[in-house]
PDB file of C-alpha atoms (C1' of nucleotides) in Angstrom:
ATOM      1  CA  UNK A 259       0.000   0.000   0.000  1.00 41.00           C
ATOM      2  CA  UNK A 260       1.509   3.354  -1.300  1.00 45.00           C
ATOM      3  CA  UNK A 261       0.346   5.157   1.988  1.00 49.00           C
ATOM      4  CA  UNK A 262      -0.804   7.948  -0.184  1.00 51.00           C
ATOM      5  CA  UNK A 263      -0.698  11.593   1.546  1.00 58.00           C
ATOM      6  CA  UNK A 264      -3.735  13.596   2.900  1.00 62.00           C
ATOM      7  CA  UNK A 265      -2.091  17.116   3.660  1.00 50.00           C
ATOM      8  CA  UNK A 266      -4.241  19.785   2.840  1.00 55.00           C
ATOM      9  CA  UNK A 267      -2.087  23.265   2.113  1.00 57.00           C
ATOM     10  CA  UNK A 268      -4.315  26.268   2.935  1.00 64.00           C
ATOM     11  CA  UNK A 269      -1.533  28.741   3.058  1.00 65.00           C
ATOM     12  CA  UNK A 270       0.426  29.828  -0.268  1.00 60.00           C
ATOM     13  CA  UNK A 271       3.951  27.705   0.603  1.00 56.00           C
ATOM     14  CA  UNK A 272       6.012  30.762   0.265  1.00 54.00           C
ATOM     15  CA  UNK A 273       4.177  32.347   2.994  1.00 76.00           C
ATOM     16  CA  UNK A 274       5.551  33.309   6.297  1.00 89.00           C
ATOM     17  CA  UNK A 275       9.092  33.710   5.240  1.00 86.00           C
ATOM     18  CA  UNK A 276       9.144  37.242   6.695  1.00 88.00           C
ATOM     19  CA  UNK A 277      11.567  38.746   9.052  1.00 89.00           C
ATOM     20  CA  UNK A 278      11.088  38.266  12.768  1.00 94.00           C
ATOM     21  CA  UNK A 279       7.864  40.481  14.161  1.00 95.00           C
ATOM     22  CA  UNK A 280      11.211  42.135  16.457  1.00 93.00           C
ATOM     23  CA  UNK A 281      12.793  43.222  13.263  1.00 92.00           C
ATOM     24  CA  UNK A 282      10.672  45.236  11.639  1.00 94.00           C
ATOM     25  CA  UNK A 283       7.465  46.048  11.106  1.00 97.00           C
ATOM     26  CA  UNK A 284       4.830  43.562   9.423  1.00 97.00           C
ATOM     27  CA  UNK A 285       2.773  44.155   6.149  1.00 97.00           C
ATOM     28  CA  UNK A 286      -0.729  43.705   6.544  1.00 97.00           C
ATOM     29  CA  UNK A 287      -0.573  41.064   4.418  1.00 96.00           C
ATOM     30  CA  UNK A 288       2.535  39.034   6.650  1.00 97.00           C
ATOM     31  CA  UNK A 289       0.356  39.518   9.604  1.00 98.00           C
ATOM     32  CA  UNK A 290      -2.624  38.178   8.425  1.00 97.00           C
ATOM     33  CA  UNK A 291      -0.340  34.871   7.218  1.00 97.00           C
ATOM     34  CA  UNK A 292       1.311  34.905  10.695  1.00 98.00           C
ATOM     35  CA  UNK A 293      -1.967  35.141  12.411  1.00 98.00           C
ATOM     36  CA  UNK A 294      -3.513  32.404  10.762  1.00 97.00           C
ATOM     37  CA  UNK A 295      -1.186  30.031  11.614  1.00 98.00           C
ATOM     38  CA  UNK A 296      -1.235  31.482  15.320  1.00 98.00           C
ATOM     39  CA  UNK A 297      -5.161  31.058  15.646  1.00 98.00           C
ATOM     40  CA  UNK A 298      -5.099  27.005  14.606  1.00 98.00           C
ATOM     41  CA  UNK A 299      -2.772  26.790  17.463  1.00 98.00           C
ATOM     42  CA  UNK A 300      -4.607  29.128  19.677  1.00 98.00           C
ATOM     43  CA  UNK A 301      -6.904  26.783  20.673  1.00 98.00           C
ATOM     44  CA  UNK A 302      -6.634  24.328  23.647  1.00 98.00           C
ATOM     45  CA  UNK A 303      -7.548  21.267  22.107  1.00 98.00           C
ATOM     46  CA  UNK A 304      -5.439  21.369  19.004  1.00 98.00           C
ATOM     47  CA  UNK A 305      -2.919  22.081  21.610  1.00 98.00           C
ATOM     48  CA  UNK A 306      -3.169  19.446  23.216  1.00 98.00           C
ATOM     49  CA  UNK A 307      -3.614  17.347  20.034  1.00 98.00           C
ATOM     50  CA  UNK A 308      -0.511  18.326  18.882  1.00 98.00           C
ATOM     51  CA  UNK A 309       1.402  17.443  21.603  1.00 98.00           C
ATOM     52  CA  UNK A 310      -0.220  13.857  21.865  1.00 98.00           C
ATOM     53  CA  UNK A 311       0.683  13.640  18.213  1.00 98.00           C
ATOM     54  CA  UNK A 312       4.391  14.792  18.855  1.00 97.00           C
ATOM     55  CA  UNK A 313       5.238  12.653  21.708  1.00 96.00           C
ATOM     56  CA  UNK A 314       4.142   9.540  20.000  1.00 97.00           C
ATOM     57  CA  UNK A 315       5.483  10.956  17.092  1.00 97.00           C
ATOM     58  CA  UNK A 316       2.664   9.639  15.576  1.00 97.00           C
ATOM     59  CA  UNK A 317      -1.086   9.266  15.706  1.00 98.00           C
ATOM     60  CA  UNK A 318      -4.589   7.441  14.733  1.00 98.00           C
ATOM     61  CA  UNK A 319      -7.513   9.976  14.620  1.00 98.00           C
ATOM     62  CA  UNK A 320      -9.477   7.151  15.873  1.00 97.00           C
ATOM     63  CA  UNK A 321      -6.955   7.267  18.875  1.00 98.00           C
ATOM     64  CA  UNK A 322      -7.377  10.666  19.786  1.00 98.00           C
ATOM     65  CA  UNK A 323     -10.824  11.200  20.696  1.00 98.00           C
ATOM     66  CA  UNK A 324     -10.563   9.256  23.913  1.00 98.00           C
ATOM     67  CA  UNK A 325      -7.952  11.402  25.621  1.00 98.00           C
ATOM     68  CA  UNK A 326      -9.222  14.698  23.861  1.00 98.00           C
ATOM     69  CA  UNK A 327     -12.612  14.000  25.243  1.00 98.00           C
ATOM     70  CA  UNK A 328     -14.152  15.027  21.865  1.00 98.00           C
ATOM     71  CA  UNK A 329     -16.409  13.526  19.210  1.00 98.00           C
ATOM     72  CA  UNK A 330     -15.030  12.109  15.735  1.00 98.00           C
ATOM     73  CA  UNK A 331     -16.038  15.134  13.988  1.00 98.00           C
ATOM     74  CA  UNK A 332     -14.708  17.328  16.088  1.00 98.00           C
ATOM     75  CA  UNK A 333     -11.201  15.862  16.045  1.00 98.00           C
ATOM     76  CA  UNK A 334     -11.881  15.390  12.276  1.00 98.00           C
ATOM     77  CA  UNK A 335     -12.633  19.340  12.313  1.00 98.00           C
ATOM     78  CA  UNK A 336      -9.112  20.032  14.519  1.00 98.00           C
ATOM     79  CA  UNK A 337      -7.042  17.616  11.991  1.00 98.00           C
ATOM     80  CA  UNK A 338      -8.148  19.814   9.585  1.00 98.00           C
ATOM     81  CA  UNK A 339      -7.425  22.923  10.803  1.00 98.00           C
ATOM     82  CA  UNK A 340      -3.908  22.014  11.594  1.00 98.00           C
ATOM     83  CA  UNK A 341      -3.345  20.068   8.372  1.00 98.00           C
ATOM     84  CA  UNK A 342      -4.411  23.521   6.595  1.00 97.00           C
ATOM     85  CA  UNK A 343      -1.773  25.310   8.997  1.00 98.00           C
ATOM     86  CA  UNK A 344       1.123  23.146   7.603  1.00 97.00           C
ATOM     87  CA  UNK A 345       1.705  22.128  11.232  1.00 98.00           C
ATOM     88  CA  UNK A 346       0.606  18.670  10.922  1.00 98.00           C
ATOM     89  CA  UNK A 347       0.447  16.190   7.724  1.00 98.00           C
ATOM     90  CA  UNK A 348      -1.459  12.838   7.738  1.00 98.00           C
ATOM     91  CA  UNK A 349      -0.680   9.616   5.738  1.00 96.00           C
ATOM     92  CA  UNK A 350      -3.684   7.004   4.795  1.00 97.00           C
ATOM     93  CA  UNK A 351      -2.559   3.732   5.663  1.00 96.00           C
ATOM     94  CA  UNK A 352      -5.654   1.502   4.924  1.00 96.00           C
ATOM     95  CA  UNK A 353      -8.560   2.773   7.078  1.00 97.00           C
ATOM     96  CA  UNK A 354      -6.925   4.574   8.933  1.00 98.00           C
ATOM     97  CA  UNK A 355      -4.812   8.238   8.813  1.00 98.00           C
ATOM     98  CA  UNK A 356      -1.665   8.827  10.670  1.00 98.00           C
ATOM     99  CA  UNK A 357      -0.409  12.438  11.628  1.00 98.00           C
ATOM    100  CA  UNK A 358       3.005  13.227  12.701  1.00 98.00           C
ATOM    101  CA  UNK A 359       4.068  17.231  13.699  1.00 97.00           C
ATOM    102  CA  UNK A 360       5.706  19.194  10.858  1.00 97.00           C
ATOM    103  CA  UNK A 361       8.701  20.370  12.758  1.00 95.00           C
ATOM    104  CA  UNK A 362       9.791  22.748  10.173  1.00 95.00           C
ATOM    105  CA  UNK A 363       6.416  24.627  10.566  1.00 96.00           C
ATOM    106  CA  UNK A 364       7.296  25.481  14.271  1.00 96.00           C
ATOM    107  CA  UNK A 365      10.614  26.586  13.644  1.00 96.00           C
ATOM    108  CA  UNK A 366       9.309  29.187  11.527  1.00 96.00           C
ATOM    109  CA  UNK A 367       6.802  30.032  13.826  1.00 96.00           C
ATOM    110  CA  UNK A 368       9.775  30.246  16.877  1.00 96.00           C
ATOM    111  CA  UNK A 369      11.797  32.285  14.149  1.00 95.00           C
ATOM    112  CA  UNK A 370       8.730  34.363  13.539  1.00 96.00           C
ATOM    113  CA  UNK A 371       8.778  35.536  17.090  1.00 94.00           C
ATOM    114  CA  UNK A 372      11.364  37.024  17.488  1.00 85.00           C
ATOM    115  CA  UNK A 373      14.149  35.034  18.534  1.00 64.00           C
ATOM    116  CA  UNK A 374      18.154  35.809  18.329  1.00 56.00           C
TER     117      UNK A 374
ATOM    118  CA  UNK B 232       7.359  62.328  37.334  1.00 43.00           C
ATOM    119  CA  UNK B 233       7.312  58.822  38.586  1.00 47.00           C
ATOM    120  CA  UNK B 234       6.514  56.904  35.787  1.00 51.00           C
ATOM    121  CA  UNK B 235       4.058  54.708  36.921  1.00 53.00           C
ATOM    122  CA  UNK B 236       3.520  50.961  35.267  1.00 59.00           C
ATOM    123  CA  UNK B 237      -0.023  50.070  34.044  1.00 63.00           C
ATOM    124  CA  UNK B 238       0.353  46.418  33.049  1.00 51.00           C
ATOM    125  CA  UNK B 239      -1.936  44.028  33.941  1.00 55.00           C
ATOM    126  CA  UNK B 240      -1.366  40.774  34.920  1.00 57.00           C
ATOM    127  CA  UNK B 241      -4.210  38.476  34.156  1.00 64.00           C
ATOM    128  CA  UNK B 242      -2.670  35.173  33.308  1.00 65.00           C
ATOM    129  CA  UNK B 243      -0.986  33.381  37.027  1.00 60.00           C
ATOM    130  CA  UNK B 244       2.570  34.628  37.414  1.00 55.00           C
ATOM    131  CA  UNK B 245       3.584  31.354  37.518  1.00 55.00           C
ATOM    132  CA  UNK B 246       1.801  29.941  33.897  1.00 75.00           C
ATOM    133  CA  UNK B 247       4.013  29.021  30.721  1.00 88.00           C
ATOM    134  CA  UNK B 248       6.272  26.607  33.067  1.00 86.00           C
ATOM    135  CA  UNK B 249       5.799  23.719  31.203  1.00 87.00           C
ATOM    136  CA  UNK B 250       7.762  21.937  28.694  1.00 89.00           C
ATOM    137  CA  UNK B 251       7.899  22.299  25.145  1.00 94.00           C
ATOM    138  CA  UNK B 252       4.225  20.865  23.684  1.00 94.00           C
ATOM    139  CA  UNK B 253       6.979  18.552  21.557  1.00 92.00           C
ATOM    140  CA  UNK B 254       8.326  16.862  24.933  1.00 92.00           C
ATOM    141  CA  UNK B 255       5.007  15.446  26.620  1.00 94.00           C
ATOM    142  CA  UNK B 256       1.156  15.592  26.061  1.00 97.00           C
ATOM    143  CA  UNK B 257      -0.259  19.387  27.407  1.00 97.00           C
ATOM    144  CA  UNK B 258      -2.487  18.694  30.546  1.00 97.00           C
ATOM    145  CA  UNK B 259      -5.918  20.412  29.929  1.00 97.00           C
ATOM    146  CA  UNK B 260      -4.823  23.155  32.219  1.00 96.00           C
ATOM    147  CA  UNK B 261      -1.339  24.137  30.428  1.00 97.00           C
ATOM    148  CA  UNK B 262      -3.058  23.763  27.064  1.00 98.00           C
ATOM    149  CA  UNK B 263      -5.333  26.589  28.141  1.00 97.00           C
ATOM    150  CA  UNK B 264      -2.676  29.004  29.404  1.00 97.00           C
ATOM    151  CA  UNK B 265      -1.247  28.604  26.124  1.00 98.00           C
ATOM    152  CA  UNK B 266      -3.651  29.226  24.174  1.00 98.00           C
ATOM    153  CA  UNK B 267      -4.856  32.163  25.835  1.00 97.00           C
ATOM    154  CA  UNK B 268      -1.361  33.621  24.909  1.00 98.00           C
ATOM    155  CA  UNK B 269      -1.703  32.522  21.614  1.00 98.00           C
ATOM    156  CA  UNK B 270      -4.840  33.788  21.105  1.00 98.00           C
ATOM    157  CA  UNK B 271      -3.508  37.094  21.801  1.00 98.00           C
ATOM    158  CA  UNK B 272      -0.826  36.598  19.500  1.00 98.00           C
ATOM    159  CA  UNK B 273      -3.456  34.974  16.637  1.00 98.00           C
ATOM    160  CA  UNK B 274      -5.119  39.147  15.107  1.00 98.00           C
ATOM    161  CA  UNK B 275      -3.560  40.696  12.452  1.00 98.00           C
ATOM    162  CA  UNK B 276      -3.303  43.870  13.922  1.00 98.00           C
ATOM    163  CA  UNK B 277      -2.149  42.696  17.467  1.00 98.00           C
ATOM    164  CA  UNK B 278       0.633  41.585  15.155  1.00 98.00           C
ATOM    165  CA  UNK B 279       1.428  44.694  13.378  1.00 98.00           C
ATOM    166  CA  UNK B 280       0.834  46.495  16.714  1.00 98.00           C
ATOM    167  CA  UNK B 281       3.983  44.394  18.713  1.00 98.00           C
ATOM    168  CA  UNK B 282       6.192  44.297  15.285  1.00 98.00           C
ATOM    169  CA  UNK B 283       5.632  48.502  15.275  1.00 98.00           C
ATOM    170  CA  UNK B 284       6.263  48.288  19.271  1.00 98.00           C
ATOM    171  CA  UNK B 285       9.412  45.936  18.565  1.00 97.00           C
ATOM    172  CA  UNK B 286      10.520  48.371  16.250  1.00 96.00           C
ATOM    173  CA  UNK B 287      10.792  51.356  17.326  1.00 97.00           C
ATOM    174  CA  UNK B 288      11.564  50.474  20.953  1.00 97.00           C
ATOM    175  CA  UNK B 289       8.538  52.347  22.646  1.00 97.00           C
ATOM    176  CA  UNK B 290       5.317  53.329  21.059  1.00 98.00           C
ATOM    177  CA  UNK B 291       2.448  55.413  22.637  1.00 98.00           C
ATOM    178  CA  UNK B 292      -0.927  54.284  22.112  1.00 98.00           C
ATOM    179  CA  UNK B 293      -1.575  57.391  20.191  1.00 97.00           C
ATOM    180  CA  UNK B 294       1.291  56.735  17.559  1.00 98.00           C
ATOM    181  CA  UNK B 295      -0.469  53.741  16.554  1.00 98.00           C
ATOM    182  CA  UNK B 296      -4.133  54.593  15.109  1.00 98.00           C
ATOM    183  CA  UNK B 297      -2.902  56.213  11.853  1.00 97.00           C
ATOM    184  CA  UNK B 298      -0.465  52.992  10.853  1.00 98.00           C
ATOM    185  CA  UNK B 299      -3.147  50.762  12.064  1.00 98.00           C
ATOM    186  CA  UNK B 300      -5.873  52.378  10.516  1.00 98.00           C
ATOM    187  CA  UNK B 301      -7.950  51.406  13.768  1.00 98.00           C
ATOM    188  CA  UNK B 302     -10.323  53.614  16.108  1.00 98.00           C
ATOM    189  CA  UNK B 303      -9.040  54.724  19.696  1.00 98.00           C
ATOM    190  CA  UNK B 304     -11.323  52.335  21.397  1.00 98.00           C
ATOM    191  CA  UNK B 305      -9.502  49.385  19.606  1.00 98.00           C
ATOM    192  CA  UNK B 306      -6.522  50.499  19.737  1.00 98.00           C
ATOM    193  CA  UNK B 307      -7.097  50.226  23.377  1.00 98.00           C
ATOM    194  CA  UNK B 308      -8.596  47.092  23.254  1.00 98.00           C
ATOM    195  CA  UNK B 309      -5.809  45.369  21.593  1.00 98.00           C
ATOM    196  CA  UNK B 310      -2.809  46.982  24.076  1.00 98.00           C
ATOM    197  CA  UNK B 311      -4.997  45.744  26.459  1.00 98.00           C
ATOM    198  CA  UNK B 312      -5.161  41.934  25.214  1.00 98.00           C
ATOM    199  CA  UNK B 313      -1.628  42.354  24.565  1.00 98.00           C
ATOM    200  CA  UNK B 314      -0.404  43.743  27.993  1.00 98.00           C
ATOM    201  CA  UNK B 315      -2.878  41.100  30.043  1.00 97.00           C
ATOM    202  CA  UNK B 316      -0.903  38.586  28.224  1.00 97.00           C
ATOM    203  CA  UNK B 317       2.092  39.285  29.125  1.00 97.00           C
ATOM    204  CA  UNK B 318       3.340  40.667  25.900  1.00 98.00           C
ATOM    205  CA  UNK B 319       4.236  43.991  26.389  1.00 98.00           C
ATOM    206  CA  UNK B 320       3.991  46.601  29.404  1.00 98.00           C
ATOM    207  CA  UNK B 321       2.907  49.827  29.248  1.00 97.00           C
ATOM    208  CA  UNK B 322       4.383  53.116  31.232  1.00 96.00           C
ATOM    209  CA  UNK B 323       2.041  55.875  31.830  1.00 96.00           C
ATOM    210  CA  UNK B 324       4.282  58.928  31.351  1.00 96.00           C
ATOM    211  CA  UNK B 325       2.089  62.161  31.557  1.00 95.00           C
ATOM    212  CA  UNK B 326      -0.834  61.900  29.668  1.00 97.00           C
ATOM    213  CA  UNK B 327       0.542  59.464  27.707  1.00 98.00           C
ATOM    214  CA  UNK B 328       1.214  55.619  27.802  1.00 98.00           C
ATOM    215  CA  UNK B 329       4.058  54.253  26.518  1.00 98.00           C
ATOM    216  CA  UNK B 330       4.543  50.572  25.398  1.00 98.00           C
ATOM    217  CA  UNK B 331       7.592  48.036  25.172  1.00 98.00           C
ATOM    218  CA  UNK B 332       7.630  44.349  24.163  1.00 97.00           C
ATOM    219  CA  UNK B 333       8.185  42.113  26.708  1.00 97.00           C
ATOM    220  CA  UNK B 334      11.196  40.146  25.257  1.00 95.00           C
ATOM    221  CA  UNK B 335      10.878  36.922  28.001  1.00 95.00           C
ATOM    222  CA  UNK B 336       7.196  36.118  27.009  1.00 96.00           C
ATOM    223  CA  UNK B 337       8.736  35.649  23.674  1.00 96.00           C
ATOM    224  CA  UNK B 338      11.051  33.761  24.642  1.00 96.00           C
ATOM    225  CA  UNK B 339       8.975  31.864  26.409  1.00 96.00           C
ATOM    226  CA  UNK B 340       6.340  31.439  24.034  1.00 96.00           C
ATOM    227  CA  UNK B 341       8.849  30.042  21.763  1.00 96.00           C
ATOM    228  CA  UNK B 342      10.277  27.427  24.244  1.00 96.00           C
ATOM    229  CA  UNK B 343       6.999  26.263  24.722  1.00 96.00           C
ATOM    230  CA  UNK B 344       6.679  25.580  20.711  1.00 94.00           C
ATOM    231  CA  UNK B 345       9.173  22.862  20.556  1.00 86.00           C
ATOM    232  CA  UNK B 346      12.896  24.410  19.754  1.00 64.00           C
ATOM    233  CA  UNK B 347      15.647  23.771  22.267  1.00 54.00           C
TER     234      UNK B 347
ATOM    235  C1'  DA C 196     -22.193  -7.661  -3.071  1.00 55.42           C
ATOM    236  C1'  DC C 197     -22.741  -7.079   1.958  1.00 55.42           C
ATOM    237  C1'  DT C 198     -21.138  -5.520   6.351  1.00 55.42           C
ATOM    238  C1'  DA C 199     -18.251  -2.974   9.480  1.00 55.42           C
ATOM    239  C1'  DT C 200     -15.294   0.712  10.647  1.00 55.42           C
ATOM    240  C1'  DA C 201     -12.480   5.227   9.972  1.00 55.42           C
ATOM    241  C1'  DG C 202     -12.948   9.633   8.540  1.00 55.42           C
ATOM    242  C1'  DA C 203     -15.151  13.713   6.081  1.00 55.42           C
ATOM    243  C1'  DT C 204     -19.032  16.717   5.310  1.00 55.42           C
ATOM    244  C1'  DC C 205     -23.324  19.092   6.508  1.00 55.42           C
ATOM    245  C1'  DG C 206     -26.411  21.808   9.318  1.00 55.42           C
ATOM    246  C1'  DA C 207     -27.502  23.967  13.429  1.00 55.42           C
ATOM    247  C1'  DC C 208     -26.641  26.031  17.845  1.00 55.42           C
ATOM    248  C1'  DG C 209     -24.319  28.758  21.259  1.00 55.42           C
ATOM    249  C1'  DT C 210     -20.438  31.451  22.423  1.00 55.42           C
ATOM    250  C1'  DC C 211     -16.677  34.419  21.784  1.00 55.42           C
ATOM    251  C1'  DC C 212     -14.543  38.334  19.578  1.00 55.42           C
ATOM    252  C1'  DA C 213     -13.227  42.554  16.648  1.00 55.42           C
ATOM    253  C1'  DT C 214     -15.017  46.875  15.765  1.00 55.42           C
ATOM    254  C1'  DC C 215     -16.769  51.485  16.595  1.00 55.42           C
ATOM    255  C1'  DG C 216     -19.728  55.480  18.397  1.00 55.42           C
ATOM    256  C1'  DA C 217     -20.732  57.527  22.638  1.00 55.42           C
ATOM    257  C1'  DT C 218     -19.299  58.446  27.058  1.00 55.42           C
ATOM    258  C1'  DC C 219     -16.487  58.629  31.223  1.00 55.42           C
ATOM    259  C1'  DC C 220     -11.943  59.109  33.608  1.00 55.42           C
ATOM    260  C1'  DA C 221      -6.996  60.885  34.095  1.00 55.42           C
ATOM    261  C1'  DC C 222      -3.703  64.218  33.476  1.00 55.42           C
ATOM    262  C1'  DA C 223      -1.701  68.780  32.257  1.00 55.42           C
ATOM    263  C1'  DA C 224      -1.695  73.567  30.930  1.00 55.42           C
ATOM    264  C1'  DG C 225      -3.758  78.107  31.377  1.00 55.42           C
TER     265       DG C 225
ATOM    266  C1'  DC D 238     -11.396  75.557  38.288  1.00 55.42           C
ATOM    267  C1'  DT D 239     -11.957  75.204  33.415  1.00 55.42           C
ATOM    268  C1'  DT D 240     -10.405  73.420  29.099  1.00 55.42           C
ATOM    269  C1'  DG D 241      -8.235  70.171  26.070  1.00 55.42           C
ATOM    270  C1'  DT D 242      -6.265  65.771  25.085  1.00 55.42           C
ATOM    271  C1'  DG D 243      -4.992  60.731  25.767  1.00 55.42           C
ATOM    272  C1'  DG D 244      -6.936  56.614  27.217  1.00 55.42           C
ATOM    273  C1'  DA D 245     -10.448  53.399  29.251  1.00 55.42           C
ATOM    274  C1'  DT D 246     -15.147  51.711  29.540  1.00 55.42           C
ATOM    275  C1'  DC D 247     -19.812  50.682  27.836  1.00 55.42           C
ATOM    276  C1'  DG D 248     -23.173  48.925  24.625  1.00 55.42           C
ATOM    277  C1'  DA D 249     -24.410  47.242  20.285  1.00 55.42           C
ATOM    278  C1'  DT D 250     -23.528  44.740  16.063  1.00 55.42           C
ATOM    279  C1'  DG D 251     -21.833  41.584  12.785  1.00 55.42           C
ATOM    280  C1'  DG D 252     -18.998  37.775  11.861  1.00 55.42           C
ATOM    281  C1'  DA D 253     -16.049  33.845  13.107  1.00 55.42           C
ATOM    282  C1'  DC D 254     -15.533  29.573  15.594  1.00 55.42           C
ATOM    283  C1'  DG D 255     -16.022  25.148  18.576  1.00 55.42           C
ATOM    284  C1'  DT D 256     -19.123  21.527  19.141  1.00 55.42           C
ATOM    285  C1'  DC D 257     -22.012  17.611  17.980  1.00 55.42           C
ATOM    286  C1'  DG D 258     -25.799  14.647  15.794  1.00 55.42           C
ATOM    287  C1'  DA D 259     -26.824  12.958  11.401  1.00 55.42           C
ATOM    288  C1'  DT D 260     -25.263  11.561   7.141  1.00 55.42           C
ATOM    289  C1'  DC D 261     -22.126  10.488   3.423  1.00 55.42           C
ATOM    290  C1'  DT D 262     -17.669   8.496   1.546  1.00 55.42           C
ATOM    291  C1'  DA D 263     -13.765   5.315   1.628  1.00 55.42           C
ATOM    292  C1'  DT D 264     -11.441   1.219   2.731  1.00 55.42           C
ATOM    293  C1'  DA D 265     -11.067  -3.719   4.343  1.00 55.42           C
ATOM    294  C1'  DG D 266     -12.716  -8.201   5.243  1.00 55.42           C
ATOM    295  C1'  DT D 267     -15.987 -11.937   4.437  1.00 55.42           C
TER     296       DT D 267
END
DNA sequence: ACTATAGATCGACGTCCATCGATCCACAAG
DNA sequence: CTTGTGGATCGATGGACGTCGATCTATAGT
């Protein structure tokens, strides 16, 4: 089975390769990209989904709505939003889909805020 | 004249201790300190208001209508999100207040998504 | 083909939030 | 004390979002 890929990109891939917000200021347009991204992880659940997802490295949606305390189509809505974020991506394997973290997505994001 | 401080702190002194949402699964708790943060990081304009901040050092509320292109009242509103979050601090300096960044919630902030 | 299960989509509901006009409070200069 | 200005608060409004039941689609096994 080719374990075909189910990432969604919402956000134009040459987004959010602006300076840190430190350095100068950000174009309307950088900010809204930036904030987008901010507001899928501004959200406790998807939070917490994430990390689940990370320290397993990776993860069933069918295994997450027991310790999420959520129905399926609300972790089916969070995958989603994520997936659209770039932070997560998600591989069909048979019935199933498996997410793992996108770790380059949160570097930018850490870069993004300022650091060095 | 005294220079008196008029940040708020409305998030528990204490919050943001955890580790990195890469290390270990968010308890329901950290996961909403975080994303309270977040959420005041997740507006376009809260963005452009801290990059303009970051900037130039020190901004007063009234310097930032015009480049925002945002009434008084939410102009407020948003230093106010901003400053109960931790992000920046404001000095009240005559009649008018004057806002900084607040480089360790940054810092924090981007411990807590994932880097080292 | 039939059945069972994982996940996506739809529709609706309730809540939260960004925004702004109007108003009130704080401070400083006459 | 009065006036003018910067900022905060209030109330209303319109839109965005989290949530879930119901339903539809996709895949696997019999």
């Amino acid at each position: 089975m080719p374990a075909r890929s189910v990432a969604k990109a919402a956000l134009s891939s040459d987004a959010l390769c602006c300076d840190p917000l430190t350095e100068a200021p950000l174009s309307p347009g950088e900010a809204d990209d930036l904030a987008q991204v901010l507001a899928a992880l501004a959200d406790p659940v998807r939070l917490r989904l994430l990390s689940i997802v990370a320290a397993q490295g990776e993860a069933c949606s069918c295994n997450l709505e027991v310790p999420l305390g959520k129905s399926q189509p609300t972790i089916s809505h969070h995958t989603r939003v994520l997936s659209e974020a770039g932070l997560i991506v998600g591989d069909r394997r048979g019935k199933w889909i498996w997410w793992r973290i996108v770790p380059d997505r949160l570097a930018t994001l850490r870069r993004l805020l300022g650091g060095r």
